[in-house]
XYZ file of C-alpha atoms in Angstrom:
729
model
C 21.197 58.090 -56.347
C 22.611 60.719 -58.698
C 19.360 60.767 -60.726
C 17.345 61.327 -57.540
C 19.536 64.298 -56.595
C 18.884 65.895 -59.990
C 15.147 65.527 -59.494
C 15.340 67.302 -56.136
C 17.182 70.219 -57.710
C 14.882 70.528 -60.723
C 11.650 70.224 -58.735
C 11.161 73.988 -58.101
C 11.819 74.703 -61.786
C 9.048 72.289 -62.762
C 6.594 73.964 -60.383
C 5.841 77.545 -61.283
C 4.179 78.631 -58.052
C 3.787 77.754 -54.390
C 1.486 74.857 -53.655
C 0.816 74.052 -57.341
C 3.423 71.317 -57.845
C 2.625 67.833 -59.028
C 4.755 66.262 -56.271
C 3.983 66.088 -52.548
C 6.434 65.426 -49.731
C 6.459 62.192 -47.695
C 4.400 62.316 -44.502
C 4.531 59.482 -41.970
C 1.230 57.816 -41.122
C 2.958 55.025 -39.149
C 6.322 55.272 -37.396
C 8.304 52.519 -35.660
C 7.609 52.036 -31.967
C 9.799 50.722 -29.150
C 9.854 46.923 -28.997
C 10.817 44.606 -26.145
C 11.021 41.191 -27.801
C 10.921 37.947 -25.816
C 13.788 35.566 -26.477
C 11.523 32.714 -27.465
C 12.555 30.386 -30.264
C 8.924 29.868 -31.209
C 8.844 33.476 -32.486
C 11.271 33.961 -35.296
C 10.550 37.421 -36.755
C 10.274 41.037 -35.539
C 8.345 43.678 -37.548
C 9.118 47.399 -37.116
C 6.357 49.361 -38.881
C 6.879 52.374 -41.166
C 4.371 53.836 -43.663
C 4.351 57.235 -45.377
C 2.107 59.032 -47.852
C 3.460 61.180 -50.673
C 3.564 61.517 -54.451
C 5.339 59.790 -56.027
C 5.070 57.002 -53.438
C 8.091 57.108 -51.121
C 10.947 54.595 -51.095
C 12.228 53.393 -47.731
C 15.504 52.684 -46.030
C 16.473 52.054 -42.393
C 19.240 52.999 -39.998
C 20.451 50.888 -37.070
C 22.345 52.820 -34.401
C 22.827 55.652 -36.928
C 24.222 53.477 -39.738
C 22.364 52.585 -42.943
C 21.255 48.950 -43.124
C 22.603 47.286 -46.290
C 19.850 44.843 -47.216
C 22.133 43.155 -49.736
C 24.629 42.238 -47.030
C 22.290 41.528 -44.086
C 20.562 38.251 -44.848
C 18.103 38.422 -41.956
C 16.939 42.008 -42.632
C 14.328 42.608 -45.344
C 11.898 45.350 -46.396
C 8.192 44.558 -46.371
C 6.749 47.699 -47.982
C 8.156 50.297 -45.604
C 8.322 47.876 -42.657
C 11.567 46.351 -41.436
C 11.384 42.599 -40.856
C 14.134 40.999 -38.734
C 14.308 37.217 -39.074
C 15.847 35.016 -36.385
C 16.710 38.029 -34.185
C 19.923 37.888 -32.162
C 20.658 39.957 -29.088
C 24.323 40.447 -29.928
C 23.734 42.206 -33.258
C 20.076 43.356 -33.414
C 19.685 45.214 -30.132
C 19.786 49.005 -30.600
C 18.018 52.050 -32.025
C 16.237 51.997 -35.408
C 14.990 54.792 -37.650
C 13.034 54.684 -40.902
C 13.717 57.083 -43.807
C 11.076 57.776 -46.490
C 12.238 59.413 -49.748
C 10.632 60.733 -52.918
C 11.730 63.481 -55.382
C 10.648 66.200 -52.912
C 13.049 64.971 -50.215
C 13.601 62.653 -47.262
C 12.116 62.478 -43.760
C 13.554 60.642 -40.777
C 11.238 58.828 -38.360
C 11.268 58.802 -34.574
C 13.840 56.619 -32.873
C 12.586 53.171 -31.903
C 14.509 50.989 -29.451
C 14.684 47.208 -29.909
C 15.526 45.278 -26.770
C 15.200 41.627 -25.804
C 13.388 40.469 -22.683
C 14.651 37.329 -20.942
C 15.154 35.706 -17.590
C 17.508 32.819 -16.895
C 16.904 29.957 -14.473
C 17.946 30.172 -10.834
C 21.064 28.289 -9.806
C 20.061 24.901 -8.406
C 22.402 24.858 -5.399
C 20.768 24.568 -1.987
C 20.251 27.767 -0.037
C 21.520 28.188 3.503
C 19.146 27.838 6.418
C 18.090 31.119 8.059
C 17.907 30.809 11.860
C 16.090 33.447 13.921
C 14.633 33.850 17.375
C 10.933 34.372 17.990
C 10.136 38.116 17.938
C 13.129 38.893 15.734
C 12.742 40.395 12.261
C 14.152 38.667 9.169
C 14.855 39.307 5.479
C 14.745 36.373 3.024
C 16.682 37.200 -0.149
C 15.260 36.290 -3.564
C 18.347 37.049 -5.665
C 16.765 36.946 -9.159
C 18.839 35.391 -11.961
C 20.218 37.465 -14.931
C 17.388 39.082 -16.867
C 16.152 42.052 -18.910
C 12.674 43.492 -18.533
C 10.421 44.366 -15.616
C 10.023 41.647 -12.995
C 7.283 40.848 -10.508
C 7.872 38.762 -7.373
C 5.873 36.380 -5.194
C 6.715 33.871 -2.442
C 5.205 30.541 -1.401
C 5.422 28.901 2.031
C 5.905 25.126 2.501
C 4.868 24.420 -1.128
C 1.454 25.982 -0.498
C 0.158 27.079 -3.954
C -1.136 30.303 -2.380
C 1.342 33.140 -2.264
C 2.421 34.802 0.976
C -0.004 37.702 1.438
C 1.099 41.191 2.435
C 0.001 42.374 5.870
C 1.452 44.608 8.595
C 3.935 41.843 9.498
C 5.004 40.567 6.051
C 5.958 42.370 2.846
C 7.305 41.342 -0.580
C 9.276 44.143 -2.262
C 8.672 44.504 -5.987
C 11.953 46.404 -6.226
C 14.304 43.780 -4.688
C 12.105 40.686 -4.653
C 12.992 40.025 -0.986
C 10.494 38.812 1.621
C 10.464 40.853 4.848
C 8.967 39.583 8.117
C 8.843 42.375 10.697
C 8.461 40.014 13.696
C 8.875 36.247 13.406
C 6.263 34.003 15.030
C 6.480 30.211 15.583
C 4.041 29.625 12.704
C 6.525 31.247 10.295
C 8.948 28.288 10.501
C 9.216 26.411 7.192
C 10.485 26.590 3.611
C 10.090 29.762 1.500
C 10.363 29.826 -2.295
C 10.698 32.939 -4.514
C 8.804 33.064 -7.856
C 9.942 35.605 -10.456
C 7.855 36.538 -13.525
C 9.038 38.491 -16.557
C 5.832 39.308 -18.466
C 7.712 40.764 -21.411
C 9.719 37.537 -21.745
C 6.589 35.461 -21.202
C 8.413 33.387 -18.592
C 8.388 32.642 -14.839
C 11.175 30.928 -12.845
C 11.283 29.439 -9.351
C 14.223 29.668 -6.984
C 15.421 26.963 -4.575
C 13.668 26.951 -1.174
C 15.093 28.887 1.766
C 14.548 27.117 5.130
C 13.563 29.339 8.067
C 14.097 27.781 11.524
C 13.528 29.095 15.027
C 16.436 29.294 17.441
C 16.087 27.798 20.900
C 18.074 30.383 22.818
C 15.091 32.466 23.906
C 12.641 35.082 22.630
C 13.705 38.422 21.166
C 12.614 41.329 23.364
C 11.057 44.550 22.169
C 13.183 46.835 19.980
C 12.729 49.978 17.951
C 11.853 49.888 14.216
C 14.565 49.358 11.626
C 13.610 50.329 8.072
C 14.897 47.631 5.689
C 12.965 48.666 2.553
C 13.881 52.220 1.536
C 13.019 54.139 -1.606
C 15.939 55.949 -3.347
C 17.013 59.404 -2.216
C 16.156 60.782 -5.681
C 13.535 59.328 -8.030
C 12.946 60.622 -11.553
C 9.190 60.462 -12.224
C 7.726 60.928 -15.705
C 4.679 63.053 -16.431
C 1.450 60.984 -16.220
C 3.338 57.951 -14.884
C 2.341 55.949 -11.811
C 4.956 56.354 -9.060
C 5.302 53.780 -6.256
C 7.400 54.257 -3.109
C 8.156 51.250 -0.866
C 8.879 51.450 2.865
C 8.883 48.543 5.354
C 10.491 48.130 8.758
C 11.416 45.276 11.120
C 10.617 45.725 14.786
C 8.989 44.369 17.930
C 6.138 45.242 18.333
C 5.352 45.282 14.565
C 5.876 48.916 13.448
C 3.124 51.098 11.969
C 3.930 52.857 8.655
C 2.802 56.415 7.851
C 3.719 58.998 5.139
C 3.997 62.751 4.795
C 5.390 65.476 2.528
C 8.271 67.573 3.826
C 7.713 70.671 1.659
C 4.610 71.832 3.558
C 2.204 70.831 0.817
C -0.580 68.333 1.531
C -0.465 64.826 0.109
C -1.962 64.670 -3.406
C -5.632 63.748 -3.183
C -5.143 60.922 -5.693
C -2.609 59.058 -3.483
C -3.268 55.342 -2.879
C -1.817 53.073 -0.159
C -1.310 49.314 -0.043
C -2.980 47.184 2.627
C -0.062 47.490 5.039
C 0.703 51.143 4.147
C 4.102 49.895 2.944
C 3.503 51.183 -0.611
C 2.536 54.767 -1.492
C 1.290 55.177 -5.089
C 0.831 58.489 -6.930
C -1.046 57.856 -10.217
C -0.756 60.263 -13.185
C 2.226 62.093 -11.698
C 2.330 65.860 -12.421
C 4.696 68.768 -11.826
C 2.890 69.798 -8.617
C 3.439 66.316 -7.136
C 7.245 66.591 -7.069
C 9.000 67.238 -3.770
C 10.314 65.465 -0.656
C 8.366 62.534 0.801
C 9.024 60.838 4.148
C 8.120 57.412 5.512
C 7.791 57.006 9.324
C 7.996 53.550 10.953
C 7.019 53.623 14.631
C 6.260 51.409 17.622
C 6.341 51.867 21.394
C 10.140 51.576 21.372
C 10.794 54.424 18.940
C 10.712 55.659 15.353
C 12.765 55.287 12.193
C 12.572 57.619 9.166
C 13.303 57.322 5.454
C 12.971 60.166 2.964
C 13.562 60.849 -0.695
C 12.874 63.367 -3.425
C 10.526 62.873 -6.371
C 11.737 64.877 -9.382
C 9.305 65.529 -12.232
C 10.404 65.089 -15.835
C 8.553 65.333 -19.131
C 9.555 64.357 -22.666
C 9.408 67.169 -25.240
C 6.043 68.396 -26.542
C 5.675 70.848 -29.425
C 4.584 74.419 -28.739
C 5.504 75.736 -32.202
C 6.184 73.693 -35.332
C 7.638 74.679 -38.682
C 5.243 74.880 -41.660
C 5.647 74.271 -45.404
C 7.226 77.348 -46.964
C 7.519 78.408 -50.617
C 10.023 81.189 -51.332
C 11.629 82.803 -54.322
C 15.268 82.369 -55.189
C 17.465 84.952 -53.374
C 14.866 85.355 -50.592
C 15.732 84.531 -46.959
C 14.240 81.760 -44.830
C 13.475 82.171 -41.117
C 12.128 79.129 -39.278
C 11.612 78.668 -35.560
C 10.416 75.655 -33.612
C 9.812 75.460 -29.890
C 9.078 72.583 -27.503
C 8.335 72.291 -23.799
C 9.818 69.583 -21.597
C 11.784 68.963 -18.431
C 14.697 69.119 -18.614
C 14.541 71.816 -21.291
C 14.974 70.282 -24.762
C 17.832 71.050 -27.122
C 17.390 71.259 -30.894
C 18.910 69.723 -34.015
C 18.098 70.575 -37.639
C 18.091 68.046 -40.477
C 17.691 68.352 -44.233
C 16.530 65.272 -46.149
C 17.385 63.085 -43.164
C 20.944 64.414 -42.678
C 22.119 66.778 -39.966
C 22.339 70.393 -41.095
C 25.586 72.154 -40.217
C 26.087 75.934 -40.103
C 27.942 77.583 -42.962
C 28.227 81.016 -44.538
C 24.535 81.289 -45.557
C 23.112 78.914 -42.950
C 22.709 79.885 -39.295
C 21.550 77.252 -36.806
C 20.920 78.282 -33.226
C 18.743 76.230 -30.890
C 15.270 76.189 -32.443
C 16.039 78.815 -35.093
C 17.144 78.217 -38.694
C 18.092 81.115 -40.986
C 19.179 80.657 -44.624
C 20.030 83.786 -46.600
C 20.214 84.222 -50.396
C 18.260 81.045 -51.084
C 19.111 79.004 -54.149
C 17.320 76.106 -55.795
C 19.529 73.489 -54.090
C 18.145 74.611 -50.707
C 14.814 72.971 -51.597
C 13.971 69.846 -49.650
C 12.413 68.506 -46.478
C 13.671 69.950 -43.216
C 13.153 68.564 -39.734
C 13.510 70.271 -36.398
C 14.329 67.703 -33.694
C 13.648 68.591 -30.056
C 15.374 66.260 -27.618
C 15.961 65.710 -23.948
C 17.330 62.616 -22.258
C 13.918 60.951 -22.324
C 12.770 61.348 -25.942
C 13.289 62.979 -29.352
C 10.409 64.447 -31.380
C 10.450 65.742 -34.949
C 8.611 68.565 -36.746
C 8.690 68.284 -40.555
C 8.176 70.871 -43.308
C 9.059 71.359 -46.948
C 11.074 74.294 -48.247
C 10.502 74.912 -51.935
C 12.767 77.497 -53.587
C 11.184 78.715 -56.807
C 12.915 80.206 -59.853
C 10.986 81.008 -63.035
C 10.354 83.641 -65.697
C 7.132 85.676 -65.409
C 4.127 83.542 -66.351
C 0.574 84.823 -66.905
C -0.994 81.449 -67.793
C -2.759 81.105 -64.442
C -3.145 84.799 -63.574
C -3.827 86.717 -66.803
C -5.009 90.327 -66.747
C -8.793 90.621 -66.732
C -9.889 90.652 -70.370
C -12.414 93.434 -69.865
C -12.536 95.995 -67.051
C -15.532 98.335 -66.844
C -15.677 101.654 -64.960
C -17.881 104.744 -64.976
C -16.851 108.274 -65.721
C -15.418 109.871 -62.552
C -14.804 106.513 -60.884
C -11.582 104.737 -59.897
C -10.280 101.475 -61.390
C -7.440 99.105 -60.507
C -6.209 96.586 -63.077
C -4.282 93.775 -61.369
C -1.025 92.439 -62.769
C 0.186 89.442 -60.751
C 2.277 87.067 -62.844
C 3.864 84.027 -61.235
C 7.539 84.995 -61.187
C 10.453 83.969 -59.000
C 12.089 86.240 -58.078
C 9.441 88.952 -58.192
C 9.136 90.562 -61.607
C 9.664 94.210 -62.539
C 6.395 95.648 -63.887
C 5.673 98.289 -66.533
C 2.534 99.159 -68.515
C 1.554 100.172 -72.064
C -1.617 101.805 -73.314
C -2.037 100.667 -76.876
C 1.524 100.768 -78.257
C 2.812 103.563 -76.050
C 4.493 103.233 -72.660
C 2.309 104.482 -69.821
C 3.748 107.113 -67.497
C 2.550 107.882 -64.006
C 0.646 111.139 -63.439
C -1.710 112.709 -60.917
C -4.415 110.264 -62.004
C -2.333 107.241 -63.027
C -0.413 105.214 -60.400
C 1.637 102.016 -60.407
C 0.928 100.223 -57.109
C 3.501 98.201 -55.126
C 1.983 94.886 -56.218
C 2.277 95.909 -59.896
C -1.401 96.822 -60.355
C -2.348 99.893 -62.407
C -4.704 102.393 -60.733
C -6.531 105.163 -62.618
C -8.585 107.657 -60.598
C -11.286 110.091 -61.775
C -11.659 108.137 -65.020
C -12.619 109.977 -68.234
C -13.962 108.621 -71.527
C -10.503 109.154 -73.053
C -9.022 106.517 -70.702
C -10.822 103.726 -72.572
C -8.610 101.391 -74.609
C -6.205 98.441 -74.485
C -3.706 98.062 -71.610
C -0.728 95.662 -71.470
C 1.273 94.639 -68.394
C 4.958 93.836 -69.083
C 6.822 91.698 -66.508
C 10.507 90.717 -66.450
C 13.149 89.130 -64.214
C 16.552 87.537 -64.887
C 14.880 84.361 -66.150
C 12.760 85.997 -68.879
C 9.815 88.217 -69.813
C 6.051 87.954 -69.983
C 3.058 90.115 -70.881
C -0.721 90.127 -70.689
C -3.334 92.525 -72.123
C -6.905 93.597 -71.405
C -9.400 96.302 -72.364
C -10.786 99.165 -70.282
C -14.380 100.198 -71.089
C -15.675 103.516 -69.706
C -19.426 104.001 -69.176
C -21.479 107.122 -68.500
C -22.689 107.450 -64.896
C -26.258 106.652 -63.901
C -28.199 109.573 -62.355
C -31.657 109.631 -60.744
C -33.230 112.571 -62.572
C -36.692 112.471 -60.969
C -36.610 110.995 -57.440
C -39.710 110.227 -55.342
C -40.860 113.128 -53.160
C -42.687 113.457 -49.865
C -46.474 113.137 -50.181
C -49.466 113.721 -47.887
C -52.552 111.718 -48.993
C -55.935 110.539 -47.761
C -57.053 106.944 -47.332
C -58.507 105.515 -50.545
C -56.597 107.779 -52.952
C -54.256 106.491 -55.672
C -50.805 108.041 -56.156
C -47.655 107.640 -58.273
C -44.157 107.824 -56.764
C -41.720 108.827 -59.527
C -38.244 107.293 -59.972
C -36.613 108.112 -63.313
C -32.946 107.943 -64.410
C -30.515 108.816 -67.139
C -27.870 106.147 -67.857
C -25.394 104.753 -70.341
C -27.479 103.205 -73.146
C -25.397 100.012 -73.025
C -26.145 99.436 -69.339
C -29.192 97.533 -68.130
C -31.059 99.229 -65.301
C -33.027 97.379 -62.620
C -35.494 99.163 -60.319
C -36.331 97.751 -56.890
C -38.701 99.426 -54.404
C -38.530 99.061 -50.619
C -41.205 99.902 -48.057
C -39.911 100.496 -44.502
C -36.785 98.445 -45.290
C -38.521 95.454 -46.931
C -38.642 94.730 -50.663
C -42.083 95.285 -52.180
C -43.176 92.066 -53.890
C -45.149 93.451 -56.817
C -46.714 90.060 -57.577
C -48.011 89.448 -54.054
C -48.995 93.101 -53.512
C -50.548 93.698 -56.947
C -53.854 94.831 -55.363
C -52.148 98.039 -54.237
C -48.699 98.285 -55.928
C -47.708 98.404 -59.602
C -44.508 99.513 -61.344
C -45.250 101.688 -64.342
C -42.967 103.175 -66.980
C -40.343 101.921 -69.445
C -36.658 100.961 -69.269
C -35.513 104.232 -67.695
C -38.657 104.832 -65.637
C -39.306 102.970 -62.401
C -42.406 104.852 -61.133
C -44.478 103.107 -58.451
C -48.275 103.395 -58.447
C -50.137 102.824 -55.180
C -53.888 102.211 -55.620
C -56.545 102.627 -52.906
C -53.884 103.640 -50.400
C -54.455 102.539 -46.803
C -53.311 103.786 -43.427
C -50.786 100.932 -43.231
C -49.050 102.306 -46.315
C -47.613 105.259 -44.372
C -43.823 105.141 -44.136
C -40.539 105.362 -46.058
C -40.386 104.351 -49.722
C -36.938 103.693 -51.195
C -36.316 103.424 -54.914
C -33.049 101.619 -55.762
C -31.468 101.667 -59.186
C -28.999 98.871 -59.902
C -26.537 98.372 -62.743
C -23.546 96.058 -63.027
C -21.348 98.920 -61.788
C -23.331 100.819 -59.188
C -26.353 101.045 -56.940
C -28.223 104.312 -56.390
C -31.210 105.069 -54.186
C -33.655 107.830 -53.280
C -36.149 107.896 -50.419
C -39.444 109.655 -49.747
C -41.875 109.715 -46.814
C -45.577 109.089 -47.496
C -48.123 110.194 -44.907
C -51.592 108.613 -45.246
C -54.344 110.374 -43.284
C -57.773 108.908 -42.405
C -60.697 109.156 -39.953
C -59.806 108.405 -36.340
C -59.761 104.916 -34.988
C -62.403 103.792 -32.439
C -62.063 105.213 -28.905
C -61.066 102.697 -26.248
C -61.971 101.705 -22.668
C -65.451 103.315 -22.536
C -66.544 103.125 -18.879
C -69.687 104.207 -16.956
C -68.310 105.903 -13.864
C -71.710 106.723 -12.186
C -75.404 106.327 -13.075
C -78.544 107.921 -11.526
C -82.189 107.787 -12.518
C -81.716 110.306 -15.388
C -77.911 110.817 -15.842
C -74.738 108.829 -16.411
C -71.075 109.837 -16.167
C -68.775 108.333 -18.893
C -64.981 108.257 -19.516
C -62.955 106.944 -22.472
C -59.529 106.948 -24.049
C -58.916 108.227 -27.602
C -57.931 105.750 -30.318
C -55.348 106.477 -33.052
C -55.796 109.797 -34.827
C -54.542 108.301 -38.139
C -52.330 111.307 -38.918
C -55.140 113.898 -38.512
C -55.917 115.344 -35.050
C -59.249 114.343 -33.429
C -61.582 117.343 -33.333
C -64.809 116.023 -31.819
C -66.342 113.142 -29.847
C -70.006 112.077 -29.897
C -71.749 109.787 -27.368
C -74.485 107.414 -28.515
C -76.842 105.168 -26.503
C -79.120 102.176 -27.042
C -81.998 100.659 -24.921
C -84.288 97.689 -25.404
C -86.996 100.159 -26.546
C -84.893 102.129 -29.092
C -84.298 101.457 -32.768
C -80.507 101.338 -33.198
C -78.022 103.815 -31.705
C -79.038 107.410 -31.068
C -77.078 110.505 -30.087
C -77.621 111.859 -26.579
C -77.381 115.221 -24.875
C -74.242 115.727 -22.819
C -72.629 118.127 -20.441
C -70.571 119.766 -21.865
C -72.750 119.950 -24.910
C -69.830 119.903 -27.403
C -67.073 117.326 -26.769
C -63.762 118.546 -28.230
C -60.903 116.267 -29.310
C -59.226 116.821 -25.921
C -62.305 115.844 -23.851
C -62.221 112.321 -22.468
C -65.227 112.307 -20.049
C -68.791 113.726 -20.009
C -72.209 113.442 -18.313
C -75.164 112.124 -20.329
C -78.487 113.774 -19.325
C -82.174 113.245 -20.086
C -82.251 109.515 -19.381
C -85.396 107.720 -18.213
C -85.538 105.980 -14.831
C -85.459 102.206 -14.444
C -84.290 101.582 -18.060
C -81.270 99.525 -19.234
C -78.738 101.561 -21.228
C -75.440 100.884 -23.051
C -73.174 103.619 -24.427
C -70.520 104.044 -27.143
C -68.265 106.914 -28.298
C -67.461 108.036 -31.874
C -64.507 110.301 -32.874
C -64.187 112.632 -35.848
C -61.463 114.709 -37.579
C -61.038 116.700 -40.790
C -61.131 113.508 -42.837
C -64.382 112.158 -41.411
C -66.112 110.221 -38.648
C -64.354 107.081 -37.507
C -65.552 103.717 -36.335
C -67.428 103.682 -32.970
C -65.941 102.221 -29.836
C -67.034 98.929 -28.337
C -70.282 99.312 -26.267
C -70.019 99.867 -22.536
C -71.493 97.353 -20.118
C -75.321 97.254 -19.921
C -76.567 99.251 -16.847
C -80.025 100.242 -15.581
C -80.898 103.749 -14.405
C -82.305 104.064 -10.884
C -86.097 104.070 -10.124
C -88.034 107.255 -9.126
C -91.647 108.557 -8.473
C -93.742 108.884 -11.687
C -94.107 112.459 -12.818
C -97.242 111.958 -15.065
C -100.736 110.975 -13.771
C -102.771 108.199 -15.446
C -105.321 109.435 -18.081
C -108.870 108.438 -19.289
C -110.080 107.267 -15.874
C -113.635 105.741 -16.064
C -115.923 103.871 -13.567
C -119.310 102.025 -13.521
C -120.889 98.744 -14.413
C -120.362 95.547 -12.568
C -122.754 93.496 -10.465
C -124.291 94.333 -7.168
C -121.581 95.116 -4.648
C -118.959 95.710 -7.492
C -117.474 98.904 -9.120
C -115.296 98.655 -12.253
C -112.701 101.442 -12.745
C -110.494 101.730 -15.930
C -107.535 103.988 -16.969
C -104.825 104.204 -19.589
C -101.410 102.918 -18.594
C -98.576 105.444 -18.232
C -96.154 105.064 -21.187
C -92.531 106.100 -20.581
C -91.000 107.588 -23.663
C -87.200 107.071 -23.975
C -84.786 109.447 -25.612
């Protein structure tokens, strides 16, 4: 035991920083549970389970009723791993409360309390029971009187050795609280022998009492009388959260009374309430806080009423709202822990360290769920438990406190070997040794101590910050750390680079479709720094391999110019050149406007057509960055060769004209029309053709020519002429 105590003390010294130790505290994965054991000689051993994880693997011991079990002295107790095995259990010495303790070099944890009790039921006494004599119409109670026992009992009655039990109805009731049989109004058929059967499921045993004879008196029939409640529920009932609560109420009377229930606090009955067949039992499953209150049973018949009432009081075992967590602190620091649990009644708190109750002293303050330890020392390390308890249960929250004490150590957090910064920039060099308590920090540049200035600062966490860096700041830097346990140091180099500057950025350009251009992007930079150029178009990276038909990067290491060949209208937009180094990212942007002939006009419609004219309307297409200056209307007929321009009113169609009248058309001819737009760049693509329409018919305006007559047979005259040819526009 003395060796173990030394390990607990030395543990923080072995581990240099929080969470990096080789050992881990015990954590229960199985805790002992309450046991009700049947007193049956065929079962000769009880097992209380207990298993914990941890490194090294925990050792186990047990307490009975708060006292350590000495396995060397108790022949019928033995350890099976972490489990407690009790051979040939005896009620006189084994009944009680058990707790398991798991220990390794980190500390000890105490398990929940588990109760061991023994279930039994003795035989009934064999003496004959007295005869019960009643008049017809009278009520009667037949007593069961169960023998000595422990454990929950259930009751049933038989009549005249009939294997079927007496069934509950409005007239008969078997109380599961007392075991008695109640007959509200005796009838002649009730005469006979009644036997009480008692079952203890936990003891795995049933016993039968001696029969009770029920005889009918001959001195007349009992007249009507008001109800008398014989089965009453207690005035106050403690009901656990989520438990199933049953209230019994049964009355004698003639006529047989009716049973009903109500709440007296004005609230309605819970919707989940269940009733037995005779209404003599009210059951509230999964009892909750809102179900508590006063309940009343009413027994009534034509002769009167009888009432019974009682209060259901809600209680709940503790449940954690806030638990303590593993904490790693430096020697001389202060610990503040708080745990909080809900429950009814309100829980009280106890603190334990390594399984033993923690008592207040000069440095240790214990108040309800709060633990404060000031000026921590290494011996304060261990496993702590906050126990929340009310009269129904105790729960435990476990956590490790590790108090660390060590000289500054840079083995896991050395200074960065090389820090790189540009001229004019800011740099922070971290210095975070593992040290408990926190180390005092100072710095050297080369062999000289470094003093703070307007540009040089020592931050609260020990880091060194240099602002507006110059080339002269380059060199070797050493962080020196010390506390009362020793010293430590770590060194690194600061490299200063020249800044990167975009000397020739891309500029705004205005170009025509089909041209080729070069967007410049050139830089000056530190010769030791690699430069990477990336171009973006409207926010997306330009993939030079996929877009090689139009885009190509030209230039050397310091030149990132972008060539755009055969530029198209879709290439209008923002071009961003980014310059990346390991230290910075620069960018410059330029807008490119690509101008081209107008796009095709849209929605060409024939509004009206006559024999020689047609009215048209249209909507302009895109101007492609150059305003539309003119529109031209073209037509096509079955007699024309291709599309031909037509005469319009107005004669000249400006870029702001969107309707016109075509003149000079021929009657009774099918026409279709299209519109073409032009700007300073050129003539654009034509619109889609309009629908095919025919001009209206009219009287010919030209007489036939070359009229001739003669010839033919007798009584005939042949006349010839040349057909009129209509010439289209």
